[in-house]
Amino acid sequence: IISVDDSRITELNPLQQRMVESFKTGKRFVNIEGIKSSLDAWKFPLVFLDFETMNPALPRFDGCGPYRHVAFQFSVHRMDSLEAEILHTEFLHDADSDPRPTLIPALLKACDGEGSIVAYFGKFESDRILEMAEFSPFHKEALETLVPRIVDPLPVIREHVYDNEFKGSFSLKSVAPGILGKQQSYEGMLVANGSEAQRAYSELIHANTTADRKRELVTASLEYCKKDTLVMVELARWLFALVAEKK
């Protein structure tokens, strides 16, 4: 079987069936009631969070094992209400030293207060926060209070939305342009995915990197991480708009 519309494809799970039906009909699948039920757990202000990390085979810093993720960058967009102005905070450690001592206080300040922390594939962000709590006993309690606030758009999309433009993937890079249009594509960016962000950071902190190249890498890295959280903002607006139209 080499075609999705082959009639011999049977015994599919609900998600697979959804993909096949969308392929056959060309129609987007949307379960508004399921979306509404998920969004009812989101509490304003919404704090959209994304980390960029490095995870080298040879640990760079004390207390890290092989392939242990260490965040060196984050972006936060804060939405106090659907009508409010979006506020942006960002952090990028640009020195060849452990990022955590400066990143952690900046993160806590950016996420201060109440409300849900929105993170796409939120387990990644929650795991990084818990690892930071292990690293910094002084900030442990404050960091641990962030984790219960995390809500994840990924299962909301995966369970209640499907578009052929996803091409079988629920990554943010597929979902965003699939739902919001090609203007939300990452194509053409100097840093366009997590692997490129790691490589850019390695070059940024290297002693032989020129000042001009460092400036270029800083700009590209900040633009990429900022886009991740801004895209989540637009996805959230789209989801809330669907629910509002149903009322």
GROMACS .gro file of C-alpha atoms in nm:
model
  247
    1ILE     CA    1   0.000   0.000   0.000
    2ILE     CA    2   0.156   0.326  -0.112
    3SER     CA    3  -0.140   0.564  -0.122
    4VAL     CA    4  -0.331   0.709   0.174
    5ASP     CA    5  -0.662   0.673  -0.012
    6ASP     CA    6  -0.615   0.300  -0.079
    7SER     CA    7  -0.937   0.127   0.028
    8ARG     CA    8  -0.740  -0.158   0.183
    9ILE     CA    9  -0.623   0.068   0.467
   10THR     CA   10  -0.831  -0.049   0.762
   11GLU     CA   11  -0.820  -0.084   1.142
   12LEU     CA   12  -0.688   0.267   1.193
   13ASN     CA   13  -0.681   0.444   1.527
   14PRO     CA   14  -0.887   0.766   1.554
   15LEU     CA   15  -0.594   0.993   1.470
   16GLN     CA   16  -0.495   0.788   1.166
   17GLN     CA   17  -0.858   0.779   1.050
   18ARG     CA   18  -0.872   1.157   1.086
   19MET     CA   19  -0.563   1.194   0.868
   20VAL     CA   20  -0.703   0.965   0.599
   21GLU     CA   21  -1.041   1.141   0.593
   22SER     CA   22  -0.875   1.482   0.570
   23PHE     CA   23  -0.661   1.358   0.285
   24LYS     CA   24  -0.961   1.219   0.098
   25THR     CA   25  -1.193   1.515   0.151
   26GLY     CA   26  -0.939   1.798   0.161
   27LYS     CA   27  -1.122   1.935   0.466
   28ARG     CA   28  -0.967   2.045   0.795
   29PHE     CA   29  -1.082   1.848   1.101
   30VAL     CA   30  -1.175   2.062   1.400
   31ASN     CA   31  -1.341   1.948   1.723
   32ILE     CA   32  -1.448   2.276   1.882
   33GLU     CA   33  -1.600   2.118   2.192
   34GLY     CA   34  -1.274   1.935   2.259
   35ILE     CA   35  -1.078   2.257   2.210
   36LYS     CA   36  -1.309   2.445   2.449
   37SER     CA   37  -1.272   2.176   2.715
   38SER     CA   38  -0.891   2.200   2.689
   39LEU     CA   39  -0.878   2.579   2.694
   40ASP     CA   40  -1.099   2.593   3.003
   41ALA     CA   41  -0.790   2.486   3.201
   42TRP     CA   42  -0.582   2.779   3.069
   43LYS     CA   43  -0.570   3.073   3.306
   44PHE     CA   44  -0.483   3.431   3.210
   45PRO     CA   45  -0.236   3.591   3.197
   46LEU     CA   46  -0.089   3.344   2.951
   47VAL     CA   47   0.291   3.324   2.952
   48PHE     CA   48   0.426   3.167   2.631
   49LEU     CA   49   0.765   3.008   2.696
   50ASP     CA   50   1.028   2.845   2.476
   51PHE     CA   51   1.383   2.733   2.561
   52GLU     CA   52   1.681   2.671   2.338
   53THR     CA   53   1.928   2.422   2.481
   54MET     CA   54   2.258   2.250   2.415
   55ASN     CA   55   2.316   1.885   2.504
   56PRO     CA   56   2.675   1.790   2.414
   57ALA     CA   57   2.810   1.438   2.451
   58LEU     CA   58   3.096   1.578   2.659
   59PRO     CA   59   2.950   1.783   2.946
   60ARG     CA   60   3.063   2.145   2.949
   61PHE     CA   61   2.960   2.234   3.304
   62ASP     CA   62   2.976   2.090   3.656
   63GLY     CA   63   2.689   1.865   3.749
   64CYS     CA   64   2.596   1.779   3.390
   65GLY     CA   65   2.611   1.433   3.235
   66PRO     CA   66   2.649   1.333   2.870
   67TYR     CA   67   2.372   1.474   2.650
   68ARG     CA   68   2.221   1.662   2.945
   69HIS     CA   69   2.022   1.960   2.818
   70VAL     CA   70   2.128   2.302   2.942
   71ALA     CA   71   1.916   2.602   2.845
   72PHE     CA   72   2.111   2.900   2.714
   73GLN     CA   73   1.819   3.101   2.576
   74PHE     CA   74   1.451   3.164   2.627
   75SER     CA   75   1.172   3.374   2.485
   76VAL     CA   76   0.857   3.476   2.672
   77HIS     CA   77   0.547   3.647   2.538
   78ARG     CA   78   0.292   3.751   2.800
   79MET     CA   79  -0.077   3.790   2.712
   80ASP     CA   80  -0.284   3.944   2.991
   81SER     CA   81  -0.604   3.905   2.787
   82LEU     CA   82  -0.700   3.832   2.428
   83GLU     CA   83  -0.733   4.206   2.364
   84ALA     CA   84  -0.424   4.321   2.556
   85GLU     CA   85  -0.089   4.422   2.410
   86ILE     CA   86   0.158   4.134   2.400
   87LEU     CA   87   0.472   4.190   2.608
   88HIS     CA   88   0.799   4.021   2.511
   89THR     CA   89   1.100   3.923   2.720
   90GLU     CA   90   1.406   3.739   2.591
   91PHE     CA   91   1.738   3.609   2.718
   92LEU     CA   92   2.047   3.480   2.537
   93HIS     CA   93   2.368   3.389   2.716
   94ASP     CA   94   2.648   3.494   2.480
   95ALA     CA   95   2.958   3.393   2.678
   96ASP     CA   96   3.154   3.067   2.700
   97SER     CA   97   3.039   2.996   3.055
   98ASP     CA   98   2.756   2.821   3.236
   99PRO     CA   99   2.433   3.003   3.134
  100ARG     CA  100   2.226   2.887   3.430
  101PRO     CA  101   2.334   3.135   3.700
  102THR     CA  102   2.212   3.428   3.489
  103LEU     CA  103   1.933   3.256   3.298
  104ILE     CA  104   1.745   3.130   3.605
  105PRO     CA  105   1.680   3.471   3.768
  106ALA     CA  106   1.582   3.615   3.431
  107LEU     CA  107   1.341   3.326   3.372
  108LEU     CA  108   1.177   3.365   3.712
  109LYS     CA  109   1.130   3.737   3.652
  110ALA     CA  110   0.980   3.679   3.308
  111CYS     CA  111   0.736   3.417   3.440
  112ASP     CA  112   0.656   3.594   3.766
  113GLY     CA  113   0.298   3.603   3.889
  114GLU     CA  114   0.007   3.376   3.815
  115GLY     CA  115  -0.152   3.236   3.503
  116SER     CA  116  -0.072   2.946   3.274
  117ILE     CA  117   0.268   2.897   3.114
  118VAL     CA  118   0.208   2.785   2.755
  119ALA     CA  119   0.480   2.563   2.612
  120TYR     CA  120   0.454   2.352   2.296
  121PHE     CA  121   0.555   1.997   2.395
  122GLY     CA  122   0.553   2.131   2.750
  123LYS     CA  123   0.729   1.829   2.900
  124PHE     CA  124   1.054   1.956   2.752
  125GLU     CA  125   1.022   2.291   2.928
  126SER     CA  126   0.907   2.134   3.256
  127ASP     CA  127   1.199   1.889   3.255
  128ARG     CA  128   1.446   2.172   3.196
  129ILE     CA  129   1.294   2.376   3.480
  130LEU     CA  130   1.317   2.082   3.721
  131GLU     CA  131   1.681   2.030   3.621
  132MET     CA  132   1.748   2.398   3.694
  133ALA     CA  133   1.588   2.347   4.035
  134GLU     CA  134   1.835   2.064   4.103
  135PHE     CA  135   2.121   2.288   3.997
  136SER     CA  136   2.021   2.590   4.206
  137PRO     CA  137   1.894   2.511   4.558
  138PHE     CA  138   1.850   2.885   4.619
  139HIS     CA  139   1.593   2.905   4.336
  140LYS     CA  140   1.456   2.552   4.374
  141GLU     CA  141   1.122   2.640   4.533
  142ALA     CA  142   1.050   2.926   4.294
  143LEU     CA  143   1.137   2.715   3.990
  144GLU     CA  144   0.925   2.424   4.104
  145THR     CA  145   0.619   2.649   4.130
  146LEU     CA  146   0.642   2.712   3.754
  147VAL     CA  147   0.588   2.349   3.655
  148PRO     CA  148   0.222   2.306   3.763
  149ARG     CA  149   0.137   2.620   3.565
  150ILE     CA  150   0.249   2.466   3.233
  151VAL     CA  151  -0.020   2.393   2.973
  152ASP     CA  152   0.057   2.238   2.635
  153PRO     CA  153  -0.103   2.329   2.300
  154LEU     CA  154   0.040   2.015   2.136
  155PRO     CA  155  -0.218   1.765   2.267
  156VAL     CA  156  -0.495   2.019   2.201
  157ILE     CA  157  -0.394   2.033   1.834
  158ARG     CA  158  -0.316   1.661   1.805
  159GLU     CA  159  -0.650   1.550   1.953
  160HIS     CA  160  -0.882   1.814   1.809
  161VAL     CA  161  -0.733   1.960   1.487
  162TYR     CA  162  -0.590   1.816   1.170
  163ASP     CA  163  -0.505   1.979   0.836
  164ASN     CA  164  -0.345   1.819   0.531
  165GLU     CA  165  -0.077   2.086   0.545
  166PHE     CA  166   0.054   1.921   0.865
  167LYS     CA  167   0.174   1.636   0.640
  168GLY     CA  168   0.143   1.392   0.928
  169SER     CA  169   0.350   1.601   1.170
  170PHE     CA  170   0.238   1.791   1.479
  171SER     CA  171   0.560   1.985   1.525
  172LEU     CA  172   0.523   2.360   1.564
  173LYS     CA  173   0.709   2.405   1.234
  174SER     CA  174   0.433   2.210   1.055
  175VAL     CA  175   0.127   2.316   1.252
  176ALA     CA  176   0.189   2.692   1.248
  177PRO     CA  177   0.201   2.744   0.868
  178GLY     CA  178  -0.066   2.476   0.822
  179ILE     CA  179  -0.315   2.668   1.035
  180LEU     CA  180  -0.196   3.027   1.021
  181GLY     CA  181  -0.057   3.044   0.667
  182LYS     CA  182   0.281   3.051   0.500
  183GLN     CA  183   0.373   3.378   0.669
  184GLN     CA  184   0.431   3.168   0.981
  185SER     CA  185   0.677   2.941   0.804
  186TYR     CA  186   1.036   2.926   0.927
  187GLU     CA  187   1.174   2.904   0.574
  188GLY     CA  188   1.452   3.148   0.492
  189MET     CA  189   1.554   3.215   0.852
  190LEU     CA  190   1.926   3.196   0.930
  191VAL     CA  191   1.834   2.993   1.239
  192ALA     CA  192   1.522   2.789   1.162
  193ASN     CA  193   1.516   2.495   1.402
  194GLY     CA  194   1.657   2.368   1.731
  195SER     CA  195   1.960   2.198   1.578
  196GLU     CA  196   2.057   2.517   1.397
  197ALA     CA  197   2.008   2.709   1.721
  198GLN     CA  198   2.260   2.479   1.892
  199ARG     CA  199   2.512   2.520   1.612
  200ALA     CA  200   2.465   2.897   1.613
  201TYR     CA  201   2.524   2.909   1.987
  202SER     CA  202   2.841   2.698   1.961
  203GLU     CA  203   2.974   2.938   1.698
  204LEU     CA  204   2.860   3.244   1.893
  205ILE     CA  205   3.062   3.156   2.203
  206HIS     CA  206   3.370   3.033   2.014
  207ALA     CA  207   3.683   3.241   2.070
  208ASN     CA  208   3.759   3.263   1.697
  209THR     CA  209   3.421   3.401   1.593
  210THR     CA  210   3.447   3.760   1.468
  211ALA     CA  211   3.250   4.043   1.625
  212ASP     CA  212   3.045   4.093   1.308
  213ARG     CA  213   2.956   3.725   1.293
  214LYS     CA  214   2.863   3.725   1.663
  215ARG     CA  215   2.621   4.012   1.604
  216GLU     CA  216   2.468   3.823   1.312
  217LEU     CA  217   2.427   3.508   1.520
  218VAL     CA  218   2.277   3.694   1.816
  219THR     CA  219   2.018   3.859   1.591
  220ALA     CA  220   1.930   3.533   1.416
  221SER     CA  221   1.908   3.337   1.743
  222LEU     CA  222   1.684   3.594   1.909
  223GLU     CA  223   1.459   3.611   1.603
  224TYR     CA  224   1.418   3.233   1.596
  225CYS     CA  225   1.332   3.186   1.963
  226LYS     CA  226   1.101   3.488   1.954
  227LYS     CA  227   0.918   3.341   1.655
  228ASP     CA  228   0.851   3.018   1.844
  229THR     CA  229   0.664   3.196   2.122
  230LEU     CA  230   0.497   3.446   1.892
  231VAL     CA  231   0.364   3.161   1.678
  232MET     CA  232   0.220   3.004   1.995
  233VAL     CA  233   0.048   3.335   2.070
  234GLU     CA  234  -0.116   3.331   1.725
  235LEU     CA  235  -0.216   2.965   1.762
  236ALA     CA  236  -0.377   3.044   2.097
  237ARG     CA  237  -0.568   3.335   1.944
  238TRP     CA  238  -0.687   3.107   1.665
  239LEU     CA  239  -0.805   2.842   1.913
  240PHE     CA  240  -0.986   3.093   2.133
  241ALA     CA  241  -1.147   3.249   1.825
  242LEU     CA  242  -1.287   2.911   1.718
  243VAL     CA  243  -1.447   2.865   2.058
  244ALA     CA  244  -1.585   3.221   2.058
  245GLU     CA  245  -1.745   3.170   1.715
  246LYS     CA  246  -1.922   2.858   1.840
  247LYS     CA  247  -2.096   3.043   2.124
   0.00000   0.00000   0.00000
